[in-house]
Amino acid sequence: MKLSWKIFWHSLFWILLTSFILFVASSNAKLSTLEMALIVLFFAVDISLFYLNYLVLMPHFLDKKKYGVFAVSLVGAIIFYGLAKYGLALIFKQQILEHTKTDITGFWAFFLSTTFTNIVFLFLSAVLKFTGDWFLNERIQRDLENQRLSAELAFLKSQINPHFLFNSLNSIYSLAYQRSEKTPDAILKLSEIMRYMLYECNDNKVDLEKELQYLQNYIDLQKIRFGDKAYIDFKVEGAVVNQKIVPLLLVAFIENAFKHGVANNPLTPIRLLIDVDEAHLHFYIQNKKHSNNRDVIGGIGLNNVKRRLNLLYPDKYNLEIRDLPDTYTVELSLVL
């Protein structure tokens, strides 16, 4: 909160409280203008004690862990303000000491009664200080956490392009090595994919339609790599218009399916289904595993997407991975 607003709200609070005290006091007994002015004066003294502790003693001594100095300062402030109030009472003896019907005309009786008031205002200032510090620390912790998450997300996203490019270049290298006529088409398809990744994925979320087109381009690139022997059953169901999704989130699962799965058997194609129901997306992909490929599936891409899901969709997704001897299945339910 800006300083000007803090001053405004503090001033408004004290004005309202002073008005309330004057209203209560005047309703119980008829007070002269001088007596009302004295009530305001003594209340102003109490307010000054409040801010002495709030702005000076606690920040300079308590916050710096000078507990002994802080305790001595509090006792000194209580004594000083008690004496100051008694001095004012002597100046306006008729209106204060002699006007009251209670037994506080003596020094010690008056001093003890004002000491209680002083302690109350010191306690209130401490409550305000501790409460304000707690909210400030909470906000600082949230800001630091947001900065940490932003930095981590930027790092995770920076890993995606090199990882994808590495895998795609391997595929194109295989085509070039075989002197395939489809190499230029693969390079063109890769350029379209990289254009999307570089220029349209800078926002936190992108249109789901564009992300699905990116997945289709990736699948087309893999089909070029496999030639006529690539089989994938890719279906999109539901309304994908006007939906948003975090970019480059689903491609890692498709990469793993092509990398570790059997894509050249028409009897066991890679099965990929994306179903969108209102604000929910259901992603399903299954592939048959190579009989001679029993290594651990995942790597950078899968670990990356899991971390991004935890950061960007906390408590809004359910990821189930079934790694069986012959098949590998991923199901992801996501609140868009």
CSV table of C-alpha atoms in Angstrom, one decimal:
chain,number,residue,atom,x,y,z
A,1,MET,CA,0.0,0.0,0.0
A,2,LYS,CA,1.3,3.5,-0.9
A,3,LEU,CA,2.3,5.8,2.0
A,4,SER,CA,-0.3,8.3,1.0
A,5,TRP,CA,-3.1,5.7,1.3
A,6,LYS,CA,-1.7,4.4,4.6
A,7,ILE,CA,-1.8,8.0,6.0
A,8,PHE,CA,-5.3,8.4,4.7
A,9,TRP,CA,-6.7,5.2,6.3
A,10,HIS,CA,-4.9,5.8,9.6
A,11,SER,CA,-6.2,9.3,9.8
A,12,LEU,CA,-9.7,8.3,9.0
A,13,PHE,CA,-9.6,5.6,11.6
A,14,TRP,CA,-8.5,7.9,14.4
A,15,ILE,CA,-10.9,10.7,13.4
A,16,LEU,CA,-13.8,8.2,13.5
A,17,LEU,CA,-12.7,6.7,16.8
A,18,THR,CA,-12.2,10.2,18.4
A,19,SER,CA,-15.7,11.2,17.2
A,20,PHE,CA,-17.1,8.1,18.7
A,21,ILE,CA,-15.4,8.7,22.1
A,22,LEU,CA,-16.7,12.3,22.1
A,23,PHE,CA,-20.2,11.1,21.3
A,24,VAL,CA,-20.2,8.5,24.1
A,25,ALA,CA,-18.7,11.0,26.6
A,26,SER,CA,-21.2,13.8,25.7
A,27,SER,CA,-24.1,11.5,25.9
A,28,ASN,CA,-23.3,10.4,29.5
A,29,ALA,CA,-22.7,14.0,30.8
A,30,LYS,CA,-22.9,17.5,29.5
A,31,LEU,CA,-19.3,18.6,28.6
A,32,SER,CA,-18.0,22.0,28.0
A,33,THR,CA,-16.0,22.9,25.0
A,34,LEU,CA,-12.8,22.9,27.1
A,35,GLU,CA,-13.5,19.4,28.5
A,36,MET,CA,-14.1,18.0,25.0
A,37,ALA,CA,-10.9,19.6,23.8
A,38,LEU,CA,-9.1,18.0,26.8
A,39,ILE,CA,-10.5,14.6,25.8
A,40,VAL,CA,-9.1,15.1,22.3
A,41,LEU,CA,-5.8,16.3,23.7
A,42,PHE,CA,-5.3,13.2,25.9
A,43,PHE,CA,-6.4,11.0,23.1
A,44,ALA,CA,-3.8,12.7,20.8
A,45,VAL,CA,-1.1,11.9,23.5
A,46,ASP,CA,-2.2,8.2,23.4
A,47,ILE,CA,-2.0,8.2,19.6
A,48,SER,CA,1.5,9.7,19.7
A,49,LEU,CA,2.5,6.8,22.0
A,50,PHE,CA,0.9,4.4,19.6
A,51,TYR,CA,3.1,5.7,16.7
A,52,LEU,CA,6.2,6.0,18.9
A,53,ASN,CA,6.1,2.2,19.3
A,54,TYR,CA,4.8,1.5,15.8
A,55,LEU,CA,7.3,3.7,13.9
A,56,VAL,CA,10.3,4.0,16.2
A,57,LEU,CA,10.7,1.5,19.0
A,58,MET,CA,9.6,-1.7,17.2
A,59,PRO,CA,11.4,-1.0,13.8
A,60,HIS,CA,14.6,0.2,15.4
A,61,PHE,CA,14.9,-2.2,18.3
A,62,LEU,CA,12.6,-5.2,18.1
A,63,ASP,CA,13.1,-5.8,14.4
A,64,LYS,CA,16.8,-5.6,14.9
A,65,LYS,CA,16.6,-8.1,17.8
A,66,LYS,CA,17.7,-5.6,20.4
A,67,TYR,CA,15.3,-7.0,22.9
A,68,GLY,CA,16.8,-5.5,26.0
A,69,VAL,CA,16.9,-2.0,24.6
A,70,PHE,CA,13.3,-2.5,23.4
A,71,ALA,CA,12.1,-3.6,26.8
A,72,VAL,CA,13.8,-0.6,28.5
A,73,SER,CA,12.4,1.7,25.9
A,74,LEU,CA,8.9,0.5,26.5
A,75,VAL,CA,9.1,0.9,30.2
A,76,GLY,CA,10.6,4.4,29.7
A,77,ALA,CA,7.8,5.4,27.4
A,78,ILE,CA,5.2,4.2,29.8
A,79,ILE,CA,6.7,6.2,32.7
A,80,PHE,CA,7.3,9.3,30.5
A,81,TYR,CA,3.8,9.3,29.1
A,82,GLY,CA,2.3,8.7,32.6
A,83,LEU,CA,4.2,11.7,34.0
A,84,ALA,CA,3.3,13.8,30.9
A,85,LYS,CA,-0.4,13.0,31.4
A,86,TYR,CA,-0.2,13.8,35.1
A,87,GLY,CA,1.5,17.1,34.2
A,88,LEU,CA,-1.4,18.0,31.9
A,89,ALA,CA,-3.8,16.9,34.6
A,90,LEU,CA,-2.2,19.4,37.0
A,91,ILE,CA,-2.4,22.2,34.4
A,92,PHE,CA,-6.2,21.5,34.0
A,93,LYS,CA,-6.7,20.3,37.6
A,94,GLN,CA,-10.2,21.6,37.9
A,95,GLN,CA,-11.5,19.9,34.7
A,96,ILE,CA,-9.6,16.6,35.2
A,97,LEU,CA,-8.6,15.8,38.8
A,98,GLU,CA,-11.3,17.6,40.7
A,99,HIS,CA,-14.1,17.0,38.2
A,100,THR,CA,-14.1,13.2,38.4
A,101,LYS,CA,-15.9,11.4,41.2
A,102,THR,CA,-13.5,8.5,41.2
A,103,ASP,CA,-10.5,8.2,43.5
A,104,ILE,CA,-7.7,9.1,41.0
A,105,THR,CA,-6.9,12.6,42.3
A,106,GLY,CA,-3.7,11.3,43.9
A,107,PHE,CA,-0.5,10.9,41.8
A,108,TRP,CA,-0.2,7.1,42.1
A,109,ALA,CA,-3.9,6.4,41.4
A,110,PHE,CA,-3.8,8.7,38.4
A,111,PHE,CA,-0.5,7.3,37.2
A,112,LEU,CA,-1.7,3.6,37.4
A,113,SER,CA,-4.9,4.4,35.6
A,114,THR,CA,-3.0,6.1,32.7
A,115,THR,CA,-0.5,3.3,32.7
A,116,PHE,CA,-3.2,0.9,31.8
A,117,THR,CA,-4.3,3.1,28.9
A,118,ASN,CA,-0.7,3.4,27.8
A,119,ILE,CA,-0.3,-0.4,27.7
A,120,VAL,CA,-3.5,-0.8,25.7
A,121,PHE,CA,-2.2,1.6,23.0
A,122,LEU,CA,1.2,-0.1,23.0
A,123,PHE,CA,-0.5,-3.5,22.6
A,124,LEU,CA,-2.6,-2.2,19.7
A,125,SER,CA,0.4,-0.8,17.9
A,126,ALA,CA,2.2,-4.1,18.3
A,127,VAL,CA,-0.8,-6.0,16.9
A,128,LEU,CA,-0.9,-3.6,13.9
A,129,LYS,CA,2.9,-4.0,13.3
A,130,PHE,CA,2.9,-7.7,13.6
A,131,THR,CA,-0.2,-8.1,11.3
A,132,GLY,CA,1.3,-5.7,8.7
A,133,ASP,CA,4.7,-7.5,8.8
A,134,TRP,CA,2.9,-10.9,8.4
A,135,PHE,CA,1.0,-9.7,5.3
A,136,LEU,CA,4.1,-8.1,3.9
A,137,ASN,CA,6.1,-11.2,4.3
A,138,GLU,CA,3.4,-13.3,2.8
A,139,ARG,CA,3.3,-11.0,-0.2
A,140,ILE,CA,7.1,-11.1,-0.6
A,141,GLN,CA,7.0,-14.9,-0.4
A,142,ARG,CA,4.3,-15.0,-3.0
A,143,ASP,CA,6.3,-12.7,-5.3
A,144,LEU,CA,9.5,-14.7,-4.8
A,145,GLU,CA,7.6,-17.9,-5.5
A,146,ASN,CA,6.1,-16.4,-8.6
A,147,GLN,CA,9.5,-15.3,-9.8
A,148,ARG,CA,10.9,-18.7,-9.1
A,149,LEU,CA,8.1,-20.4,-11.0
A,150,SER,CA,8.4,-18.0,-13.9
A,151,ALA,CA,12.2,-18.6,-14.1
A,152,GLU,CA,11.6,-22.4,-13.9
A,153,LEU,CA,8.9,-22.3,-16.6
A,154,ALA,CA,11.2,-20.3,-18.8
A,155,PHE,CA,14.0,-22.8,-18.3
A,156,LEU,CA,11.6,-25.8,-19.0
A,157,LYS,CA,10.3,-24.1,-22.1
A,158,SER,CA,13.9,-23.4,-23.3
A,159,GLN,CA,14.5,-27.1,-23.1
A,160,ILE,CA,11.7,-28.0,-25.5
A,161,ASN,CA,13.0,-26.5,-28.7
A,162,PRO,CA,16.5,-28.1,-28.6
A,163,HIS,CA,15.0,-31.4,-27.5
A,164,PHE,CA,12.4,-31.5,-30.3
A,165,LEU,CA,14.9,-30.1,-32.9
A,166,PHE,CA,17.4,-32.8,-31.9
A,167,ASN,CA,14.9,-35.6,-32.5
A,168,SER,CA,13.6,-34.1,-35.7
A,169,LEU,CA,17.0,-33.6,-37.2
A,170,ASN,CA,17.8,-37.2,-36.4
A,171,SER,CA,14.8,-38.2,-38.5
A,172,ILE,CA,15.7,-35.9,-41.4
A,173,TYR,CA,19.3,-37.1,-41.2
A,174,SER,CA,18.0,-40.7,-41.7
A,175,LEU,CA,16.0,-39.6,-44.8
A,176,ALA,CA,19.0,-37.7,-46.2
A,177,TYR,CA,21.3,-40.7,-45.5
A,178,GLN,CA,18.9,-42.9,-47.5
A,179,ARG,CA,18.8,-40.2,-50.3
A,180,SER,CA,15.0,-40.1,-49.9
A,181,GLU,CA,13.0,-37.8,-52.2
A,182,LYS,CA,10.9,-36.8,-49.2
A,183,THR,CA,13.8,-35.0,-47.5
A,184,PRO,CA,12.8,-31.5,-48.8
A,185,ASP,CA,9.2,-32.1,-47.7
A,186,ALA,CA,10.5,-33.1,-44.2
A,187,ILE,CA,12.7,-29.9,-44.0
A,188,LEU,CA,9.7,-27.8,-45.1
A,189,LYS,CA,7.5,-29.4,-42.5
A,190,LEU,CA,10.1,-28.9,-39.8
A,191,SER,CA,10.4,-25.2,-40.8
A,192,GLU,CA,6.6,-24.8,-40.3
A,193,ILE,CA,6.8,-26.5,-36.9
A,194,MET,CA,9.7,-24.3,-35.8
A,195,ARG,CA,7.9,-21.2,-37.0
A,196,TYR,CA,5.0,-22.1,-34.7
A,197,MET,CA,7.3,-22.8,-31.8
A,198,LEU,CA,9.4,-19.6,-32.2
A,199,TYR,CA,6.7,-17.1,-33.0
A,200,GLU,CA,3.4,-18.3,-31.7
A,201,CYS,CA,4.3,-20.0,-28.4
A,202,ASN,CA,5.4,-16.9,-26.5
A,203,ASP,CA,2.2,-16.5,-24.6
A,204,ASN,CA,1.3,-18.6,-21.6
A,205,LYS,CA,-1.5,-20.2,-23.5
A,206,VAL,CA,-2.3,-20.5,-27.2
A,207,ASP,CA,-5.4,-21.5,-29.2
A,208,LEU,CA,-6.1,-25.2,-28.9
A,209,GLU,CA,-6.8,-25.3,-32.7
A,210,LYS,CA,-3.2,-24.1,-33.4
A,211,GLU,CA,-1.7,-26.5,-31.0
A,212,LEU,CA,-3.6,-29.4,-32.6
A,213,GLN,CA,-2.4,-28.2,-36.0
A,214,TYR,CA,1.1,-28.3,-34.6
A,215,LEU,CA,0.6,-31.9,-33.5
A,216,GLN,CA,-0.7,-32.8,-36.9
A,217,ASN,CA,2.4,-31.2,-38.5
A,218,TYR,CA,4.6,-33.2,-36.2
A,219,ILE,CA,2.8,-36.4,-37.1
A,220,ASP,CA,3.1,-35.6,-40.8
A,221,LEU,CA,6.8,-35.2,-40.3
A,222,GLN,CA,7.0,-38.6,-38.7
A,223,LYS,CA,5.0,-40.1,-41.6
A,224,ILE,CA,7.5,-38.6,-44.0
A,225,ARG,CA,10.2,-40.3,-42.0
A,226,PHE,CA,8.5,-43.7,-42.0
A,227,GLY,CA,7.3,-43.4,-45.6
A,228,ASP,CA,4.3,-45.5,-46.4
A,229,LYS,CA,4.9,-47.7,-43.4
A,230,ALA,CA,3.7,-45.3,-40.7
A,231,TYR,CA,0.3,-46.0,-39.1
A,232,ILE,CA,-1.3,-43.7,-36.6
A,233,ASP,CA,-5.0,-43.4,-35.8
A,234,PHE,CA,-5.4,-39.7,-34.9
A,235,LYS,CA,-8.9,-38.5,-33.9
A,236,VAL,CA,-10.1,-35.1,-32.5
A,237,GLU,CA,-13.6,-35.0,-31.0
A,238,GLY,CA,-15.5,-32.2,-29.4
A,239,ALA,CA,-15.5,-28.4,-29.7
A,240,VAL,CA,-11.9,-27.2,-29.9
A,241,VAL,CA,-12.8,-23.6,-31.0
A,242,ASN,CA,-12.3,-20.8,-28.4
A,243,GLN,CA,-10.3,-23.1,-26.1
A,244,LYS,CA,-6.8,-22.3,-24.8
A,245,ILE,CA,-4.0,-24.6,-23.7
A,246,VAL,CA,-0.4,-24.3,-22.6
A,247,PRO,CA,1.7,-24.7,-25.7
A,248,LEU,CA,4.0,-27.7,-26.5
A,249,LEU,CA,2.5,-29.7,-23.7
A,250,LEU,CA,1.3,-32.8,-25.5
A,251,VAL,CA,3.9,-33.4,-28.1
A,252,ALA,CA,6.3,-35.2,-25.7
A,253,PHE,CA,3.8,-38.1,-25.4
A,254,ILE,CA,3.6,-38.4,-29.2
A,255,GLU,CA,7.4,-38.2,-29.5
A,256,ASN,CA,7.7,-41.1,-27.1
A,257,ALA,CA,5.1,-43.1,-29.0
A,258,PHE,CA,7.1,-42.8,-32.2
A,259,LYS,CA,10.5,-43.2,-30.6
A,260,HIS,CA,9.7,-46.3,-28.5
A,261,GLY,CA,6.6,-47.7,-30.2
A,262,VAL,CA,5.8,-49.8,-33.2
A,263,ALA,CA,4.6,-47.4,-35.9
A,264,ASN,CA,4.9,-49.6,-39.0
A,265,ASN,CA,2.4,-52.3,-38.3
A,266,PRO,CA,-1.2,-51.6,-39.6
A,267,LEU,CA,-2.5,-54.1,-37.1
A,268,THR,CA,-1.2,-52.2,-34.1
A,269,PRO,CA,-1.1,-48.5,-35.1
A,270,ILE,CA,-0.4,-45.7,-32.6
A,271,ARG,CA,-3.8,-44.7,-31.3
A,272,LEU,CA,-4.2,-41.0,-30.4
A,273,LEU,CA,-7.5,-39.5,-29.3
A,274,ILE,CA,-8.1,-35.9,-28.1
A,275,ASP,CA,-11.6,-35.3,-26.8
A,276,VAL,CA,-12.7,-31.8,-25.7
A,277,ASP,CA,-15.8,-31.5,-23.6
A,278,GLU,CA,-16.5,-27.9,-22.6
A,279,ALA,CA,-13.5,-26.8,-20.6
A,280,HIS,CA,-12.0,-30.3,-20.2
A,281,LEU,CA,-9.6,-32.0,-22.4
A,282,HIS,CA,-9.0,-35.8,-22.5
A,283,PHE,CA,-5.8,-37.0,-24.2
A,284,TYR,CA,-5.3,-40.7,-24.9
A,285,ILE,CA,-2.4,-42.3,-26.7
A,286,GLN,CA,-1.3,-45.9,-26.9
A,287,ASN,CA,1.4,-47.7,-28.7
A,288,LYS,CA,2.8,-51.2,-29.0
A,289,LYS,CA,6.3,-51.5,-27.7
A,290,HIS,CA,9.2,-52.9,-29.7
A,291,SER,CA,10.1,-56.4,-28.6
A,292,ASN,CA,13.8,-55.4,-28.6
A,293,ASN,CA,13.2,-52.0,-27.0
A,294,ARG,CA,12.8,-52.5,-23.2
A,295,ASP,CA,14.6,-49.3,-22.1
A,296,VAL,CA,12.9,-46.8,-19.8
A,297,ILE,CA,10.5,-44.6,-21.7
A,298,GLY,CA,10.6,-40.9,-20.9
A,299,GLY,CA,13.8,-38.8,-20.7
A,300,ILE,CA,13.9,-35.0,-20.8
A,301,GLY,CA,10.6,-34.6,-22.7
A,302,LEU,CA,8.4,-36.6,-20.3
A,303,ASN,CA,10.0,-35.2,-17.2
A,304,ASN,CA,9.6,-31.7,-18.6
A,305,VAL,CA,5.9,-32.1,-19.3
A,306,LYS,CA,5.2,-33.5,-15.9
A,307,ARG,CA,6.9,-30.6,-14.2
A,308,ARG,CA,5.0,-28.1,-16.4
A,309,LEU,CA,1.8,-29.8,-15.5
A,310,ASN,CA,2.5,-29.4,-11.8
A,311,LEU,CA,3.4,-25.7,-12.3
A,312,LEU,CA,0.7,-24.6,-14.7
A,313,TYR,CA,-2.2,-26.9,-13.9
A,314,PRO,CA,-1.9,-27.5,-10.1
A,315,ASP,CA,-4.9,-29.7,-9.0
A,316,LYS,CA,-6.4,-29.4,-12.5
A,317,TYR,CA,-5.1,-32.4,-14.2
A,318,ASN,CA,-4.9,-36.2,-13.8
A,319,LEU,CA,-2.1,-38.1,-15.6
A,320,GLU,CA,-2.1,-41.9,-15.8
A,321,ILE,CA,0.7,-43.8,-17.4
A,322,ARG,CA,0.5,-47.5,-17.9
A,323,ASP,CA,3.8,-49.1,-18.9
A,324,LEU,CA,3.0,-52.8,-19.6
A,325,PRO,CA,5.3,-55.4,-21.2
A,326,ASP,CA,3.8,-55.0,-24.6
A,327,THR,CA,2.0,-51.6,-24.6
A,328,TYR,CA,2.5,-48.1,-23.3
A,329,THR,CA,-0.5,-46.0,-22.6
A,330,VAL,CA,-0.9,-42.4,-21.5
A,331,GLU,CA,-4.1,-40.8,-20.4
A,332,LEU,CA,-4.3,-37.1,-19.4
A,333,SER,CA,-7.4,-35.3,-18.2
A,334,LEU,CA,-7.0,-31.6,-18.1
A,335,VAL,CA,-9.1,-28.6,-17.1
A,336,LEU,CA,-8.4,-26.0,-19.8
